Amino acid sequence: MIADFWFDPSCPYTWLTSRWLLEVTGVRPVEVRWHVLSLAVLNEGRDDDPEGDPEGYLWVPARIAAVVADRYGQEALGRFYTALWTTGGADQDWIGDLRTALTSAGLPADLAEAGLTDEHDHLVRASHAEGMALIGGEAGTPVVAVSGAGQDRVVFFGPVISRVPEGEQAGRLWDGTLLVAGTPHFHELKGLPHEEPATP
């Protein structure tokens, strides 16, 4: 079973969902493939600023991630994403230093420069559009598309979690998510209001 995972690299809730998916791979026959999605692109043209990002900083890690995927592939993108959230030390509550993350992922540190120019925005937009086309509507990050489950491709937004379930608990959330999202004519399910994300 393949889980294609579209993510904005700066979103802490998405980070937790990604770690859940990796937990799932230990208890279910699932392989994760990584793709870039961008909150900066998603929120273009809005009158408000839901991410509180007037300077456009959210473009920076998304651009770097898109260049990593384009030049080195989705596995390298997965390594970079993990390093981005785990190389900042014990007190880290958001993404760490971009150059350090690149180096830790076995990638050239000078790829960080890609985040400071719009030269590669077409890569961000193309990957973002691919994920959004699957889910339709106004979903955010992450988008997951599951194939090879013995049925049509199952696509869903989320799940949005504030803690990472482990082991069989992660597997049960996976099973339930596929069951619900794969039900014909299903559209939306919501839980309690968000808690602060426990990162990393």
mmCIF file of C-alpha atoms in Angstrom:
data_model
loop_
_atom_site.group_PDB
_atom_site.id
_atom_site.type_symbol
_atom_site.label_atom_id
_atom_site.label_comp_id
_atom_site.label_asym_id
_atom_site.label_seq_id
_atom_site.Cartn_x
_atom_site.Cartn_y
_atom_site.Cartn_z
ATOM 1 C CA MET A 1 0.000 0.000 0.000
ATOM 2 C CA ILE A 2 1.352 3.442 -0.920
ATOM 3 C CA ALA A 3 0.550 6.604 1.059
ATOM 4 C CA ASP A 4 1.439 9.704 -0.937
ATOM 5 C CA PHE A 5 1.812 12.509 1.593
ATOM 6 C CA TRP A 6 1.584 16.185 0.608
ATOM 7 C CA PHE A 7 2.875 18.466 3.355
ATOM 8 C CA ASP A 8 3.868 22.018 4.134
ATOM 9 C CA PRO A 9 7.244 21.608 5.870
ATOM 10 C CA SER A 10 6.575 24.398 8.368
ATOM 11 C CA CYS A 11 3.249 23.179 9.834
ATOM 12 C CA PRO A 12 3.613 21.564 13.290
ATOM 13 C CA TYR A 13 0.342 19.628 13.080
ATOM 14 C CA THR A 14 1.381 18.241 9.697
ATOM 15 C CA TRP A 15 4.716 17.223 11.208
ATOM 16 C CA LEU A 16 2.862 15.156 13.816
ATOM 17 C CA THR A 17 0.707 13.527 11.133
ATOM 18 C CA SER A 18 3.857 12.603 9.225
ATOM 19 C CA ARG A 19 5.326 10.924 12.312
ATOM 20 C CA TRP A 20 2.071 9.026 12.751
ATOM 21 C CA LEU A 21 2.378 7.757 9.179
ATOM 22 C CA LEU A 22 5.889 6.540 9.905
ATOM 23 C CA GLU A 23 4.553 4.745 12.983
ATOM 24 C CA VAL A 24 1.937 3.147 10.734
ATOM 25 C CA THR A 25 4.663 1.736 8.457
ATOM 26 C CA GLY A 26 5.862 -0.341 11.411
ATOM 27 C CA VAL A 27 2.502 -2.042 11.967
ATOM 28 C CA ARG A 28 0.811 -1.984 8.545
ATOM 29 C CA PRO A 29 2.169 -2.728 5.035
ATOM 30 C CA VAL A 30 2.403 0.949 4.068
ATOM 31 C CA GLU A 31 5.106 2.863 2.205
ATOM 32 C CA VAL A 32 5.161 6.679 2.442
ATOM 33 C CA ARG A 33 6.059 8.882 -0.526
ATOM 34 C CA TRP A 34 6.731 12.564 0.145
ATOM 35 C CA HIS A 35 5.425 15.593 -1.778
ATOM 36 C CA VAL A 36 5.398 19.363 -1.153
ATOM 37 C CA LEU A 37 2.280 21.350 -0.401
ATOM 38 C CA SER A 38 2.427 25.055 0.428
ATOM 39 C CA LEU A 39 0.354 27.103 2.858
ATOM 40 C CA ALA A 40 1.787 30.198 1.176
ATOM 41 C CA VAL A 41 0.287 29.096 -2.137
ATOM 42 C CA LEU A 42 -2.936 27.953 -0.483
ATOM 43 C CA ASN A 43 -3.498 31.361 1.123
ATOM 44 C CA GLU A 44 -2.598 33.526 -1.864
ATOM 45 C CA GLY A 45 -5.211 36.140 -2.664
ATOM 46 C CA ARG A 46 -6.930 35.960 0.719
ATOM 47 C CA ASP A 47 -7.871 39.166 2.522
ATOM 48 C CA ASP A 48 -6.779 37.710 5.858
ATOM 49 C CA ASP A 49 -3.473 36.035 6.821
ATOM 50 C CA PRO A 50 -4.424 32.798 8.599
ATOM 51 C CA GLU A 51 -0.797 31.770 9.127
ATOM 52 C CA GLY A 52 0.388 35.167 10.409
ATOM 53 C CA ASP A 53 3.110 35.311 7.774
ATOM 54 C CA PRO A 54 3.177 38.839 6.294
ATOM 55 C CA GLU A 55 6.862 38.509 5.336
ATOM 56 C CA GLY A 56 6.272 35.318 3.338
ATOM 57 C CA TYR A 57 8.704 33.188 5.340
ATOM 58 C CA LEU A 58 6.604 30.062 4.726
ATOM 59 C CA TRP A 59 7.798 30.152 1.124
ATOM 60 C CA VAL A 60 11.402 29.501 2.189
ATOM 61 C CA PRO A 61 11.233 25.895 3.483
ATOM 62 C CA ALA A 62 8.657 24.970 0.830
ATOM 63 C CA ARG A 63 10.962 26.172 -1.955
ATOM 64 C CA ILE A 64 13.910 24.255 -0.548
ATOM 65 C CA ALA A 65 11.800 21.123 -0.127
ATOM 66 C CA ALA A 66 10.568 21.367 -3.714
ATOM 67 C CA VAL A 67 14.118 21.710 -5.046
ATOM 68 C CA VAL A 68 15.246 18.728 -2.947
ATOM 69 C CA ALA A 69 12.417 16.634 -4.382
ATOM 70 C CA ASP A 70 13.151 17.773 -7.934
ATOM 71 C CA ARG A 71 16.893 17.131 -7.808
ATOM 72 C CA TYR A 72 17.221 14.237 -5.374
ATOM 73 C CA GLY A 73 13.811 12.534 -5.213
ATOM 74 C CA GLN A 74 11.082 11.954 -2.681
ATOM 75 C CA GLU A 75 13.201 9.818 -0.333
ATOM 76 C CA ALA A 76 15.687 12.686 0.034
ATOM 77 C CA LEU A 77 12.740 15.002 0.631
ATOM 78 C CA GLY A 78 11.616 12.728 3.455
ATOM 79 C CA ARG A 79 15.105 12.835 5.014
ATOM 80 C CA PHE A 80 15.237 16.626 4.745
ATOM 81 C CA TYR A 81 11.788 16.965 6.299
ATOM 82 C CA THR A 82 12.779 14.774 9.252
ATOM 83 C CA ALA A 83 16.039 16.665 9.748
ATOM 84 C CA LEU A 84 14.227 20.004 9.564
ATOM 85 C CA TRP A 85 12.250 19.116 12.679
ATOM 86 C CA THR A 86 14.866 17.120 14.614
ATOM 87 C CA THR A 87 18.215 18.915 14.327
ATOM 88 C CA GLY A 88 17.336 21.969 16.434
ATOM 89 C CA GLY A 89 17.918 20.486 19.874
ATOM 90 C CA ALA A 90 15.696 19.503 22.779
ATOM 91 C CA ASP A 91 13.933 22.883 23.031
ATOM 92 C CA GLN A 92 12.857 22.929 19.380
ATOM 93 C CA ASP A 93 9.178 23.739 18.871
ATOM 94 C CA TRP A 94 9.373 24.648 15.176
ATOM 95 C CA ILE A 95 11.620 23.919 12.215
ATOM 96 C CA GLY A 96 15.351 24.200 12.764
ATOM 97 C CA ASP A 97 18.178 25.756 10.787
ATOM 98 C CA LEU A 98 17.767 25.019 7.085
ATOM 99 C CA ARG A 99 21.459 24.485 6.301
ATOM 100 C CA THR A 100 21.913 22.190 9.277
ATOM 101 C CA ALA A 101 18.882 20.167 8.210
ATOM 102 C CA LEU A 102 20.162 19.845 4.654
ATOM 103 C CA THR A 103 23.582 18.688 5.820
ATOM 104 C CA SER A 104 22.055 16.250 8.291
ATOM 105 C CA ALA A 105 19.954 14.800 5.452
ATOM 106 C CA GLY A 106 23.072 14.258 3.327
ATOM 107 C CA LEU A 107 22.242 17.117 0.974
ATOM 108 C CA PRO A 108 24.266 20.173 -0.091
ATOM 109 C CA ALA A 109 23.875 23.017 2.404
ATOM 110 C CA ASP A 110 23.858 25.579 -0.394
ATOM 111 C CA LEU A 111 20.396 24.357 -1.413
ATOM 112 C CA ALA A 112 19.235 26.712 1.348
ATOM 113 C CA GLU A 113 19.747 29.565 -1.111
ATOM 114 C CA ALA A 114 16.816 28.231 -3.168
ATOM 115 C CA GLY A 115 14.502 29.421 -0.412
ATOM 116 C CA LEU A 116 15.420 33.065 -0.977
ATOM 117 C CA THR A 117 14.389 33.342 -4.619
ATOM 118 C CA ASP A 118 11.191 32.722 -6.564
ATOM 119 C CA GLU A 119 13.157 30.895 -9.266
ATOM 120 C CA HIS A 120 11.771 27.536 -8.183
ATOM 121 C CA ASP A 121 8.240 28.587 -7.248
ATOM 122 C CA HIS A 122 6.906 26.696 -10.267
ATOM 123 C CA LEU A 123 8.045 23.459 -8.568
ATOM 124 C CA VAL A 124 6.211 24.369 -5.360
ATOM 125 C CA ARG A 125 3.086 25.303 -7.284
ATOM 126 C CA ALA A 126 3.104 22.158 -9.422
ATOM 127 C CA SER A 127 3.430 19.799 -6.452
ATOM 128 C CA HIS A 128 0.858 21.789 -4.479
ATOM 129 C CA ALA A 129 -1.590 21.698 -7.399
ATOM 130 C CA GLU A 130 -1.189 17.929 -7.738
ATOM 131 C CA GLY A 131 -2.157 17.361 -4.109
ATOM 132 C CA MET A 132 -5.011 19.881 -4.156
ATOM 133 C CA ALA A 133 -6.445 18.396 -7.355
ATOM 134 C CA LEU A 134 -6.826 15.068 -5.565
ATOM 135 C CA ILE A 135 -8.732 16.449 -2.589
ATOM 136 C CA GLY A 136 -10.591 19.346 -4.230
ATOM 137 C CA GLY A 137 -12.287 22.064 -2.247
ATOM 138 C CA GLU A 138 -10.306 24.074 0.285
ATOM 139 C CA ALA A 139 -8.378 21.439 2.214
ATOM 140 C CA GLY A 140 -5.110 22.359 3.871
ATOM 141 C CA THR A 141 -2.011 20.453 4.892
ATOM 142 C CA PRO A 142 -1.528 17.494 4.880
ATOM 143 C CA VAL A 143 -3.235 15.647 2.048
ATOM 144 C CA VAL A 144 -2.847 11.872 1.923
ATOM 145 C CA ALA A 145 -3.655 9.692 -1.078
ATOM 146 C CA VAL A 146 -3.624 5.927 -0.495
ATOM 147 C CA SER A 147 -3.416 3.422 -3.327
ATOM 148 C CA GLY A 148 -3.108 -0.345 -3.388
ATOM 149 C CA ALA A 149 -5.692 -0.895 -0.658
ATOM 150 C CA GLY A 150 -7.791 -3.223 -2.810
ATOM 151 C CA GLN A 151 -10.159 -0.400 -3.696
ATOM 152 C CA ASP A 152 -10.159 2.942 -5.479
ATOM 153 C CA ARG A 153 -7.584 5.477 -4.361
ATOM 154 C CA VAL A 154 -8.572 6.935 -0.971
ATOM 155 C CA VAL A 155 -7.770 10.627 -0.475
ATOM 156 C CA PHE A 156 -8.166 12.641 2.718
ATOM 157 C CA PHE A 157 -7.012 15.759 4.532
ATOM 158 C CA GLY A 158 -5.338 15.167 7.890
ATOM 159 C CA PRO A 159 -5.839 13.627 10.307
ATOM 160 C CA VAL A 160 -5.006 16.630 12.491
ATOM 161 C CA ILE A 161 -3.491 15.339 15.720
ATOM 162 C CA SER A 162 -1.687 17.014 18.618
ATOM 163 C CA ARG A 163 0.151 13.873 19.820
ATOM 164 C CA VAL A 164 1.597 10.985 17.812
ATOM 165 C CA PRO A 165 -0.096 7.645 18.439
ATOM 166 C CA GLU A 166 2.375 4.785 18.554
ATOM 167 C CA GLY A 167 2.400 1.133 17.601
ATOM 168 C CA GLU A 168 -0.964 -0.547 17.248
ATOM 169 C CA GLN A 169 -2.768 2.636 18.280
ATOM 170 C CA ALA A 170 -1.278 4.268 15.181
ATOM 171 C CA GLY A 171 -2.393 1.275 13.137
ATOM 172 C CA ARG A 172 -5.937 1.491 14.440
ATOM 173 C CA LEU A 173 -6.143 5.193 13.571
ATOM 174 C CA TRP A 174 -4.911 4.279 10.083
ATOM 175 C CA ASP A 175 -7.513 1.536 9.692
ATOM 176 C CA GLY A 176 -10.299 3.824 10.869
ATOM 177 C CA THR A 177 -9.202 6.719 8.698
ATOM 178 C CA LEU A 178 -9.154 4.515 5.595
ATOM 179 C CA LEU A 179 -12.540 3.076 6.495
ATOM 180 C CA VAL A 180 -14.151 6.490 6.916
ATOM 181 C CA ALA A 181 -12.384 8.288 4.042
ATOM 182 C CA GLY A 182 -12.997 5.342 1.712
ATOM 183 C CA THR A 183 -16.751 5.313 2.315
ATOM 184 C CA PRO A 184 -18.605 6.517 -0.800
ATOM 185 C CA HIS A 185 -20.030 10.033 -0.450
ATOM 186 C CA PHE A 186 -18.181 10.686 2.821
ATOM 187 C CA HIS A 187 -17.032 14.325 3.113
ATOM 188 C CA GLU A 188 -15.977 15.489 6.559
ATOM 189 C CA LEU A 189 -15.464 14.491 10.189
ATOM 190 C CA LYS A 190 -14.228 16.733 13.003
ATOM 191 C CA GLY A 191 -13.069 16.144 16.551
ATOM 192 C CA LEU A 192 -12.496 18.373 19.576
ATOM 193 C CA PRO A 193 -10.881 21.826 19.270
ATOM 194 C CA HIS A 194 -7.131 21.773 18.618
ATOM 195 C CA GLU A 195 -4.649 21.348 21.436
ATOM 196 C CA GLU A 196 -1.148 22.752 21.113
ATOM 197 C CA PRO A 197 0.973 20.338 19.045
ATOM 198 C CA ALA A 198 3.552 18.328 20.984
ATOM 199 C CA THR A 199 6.619 18.881 18.758
ATOM 200 C CA PRO A 200 9.073 17.184 18.245
#
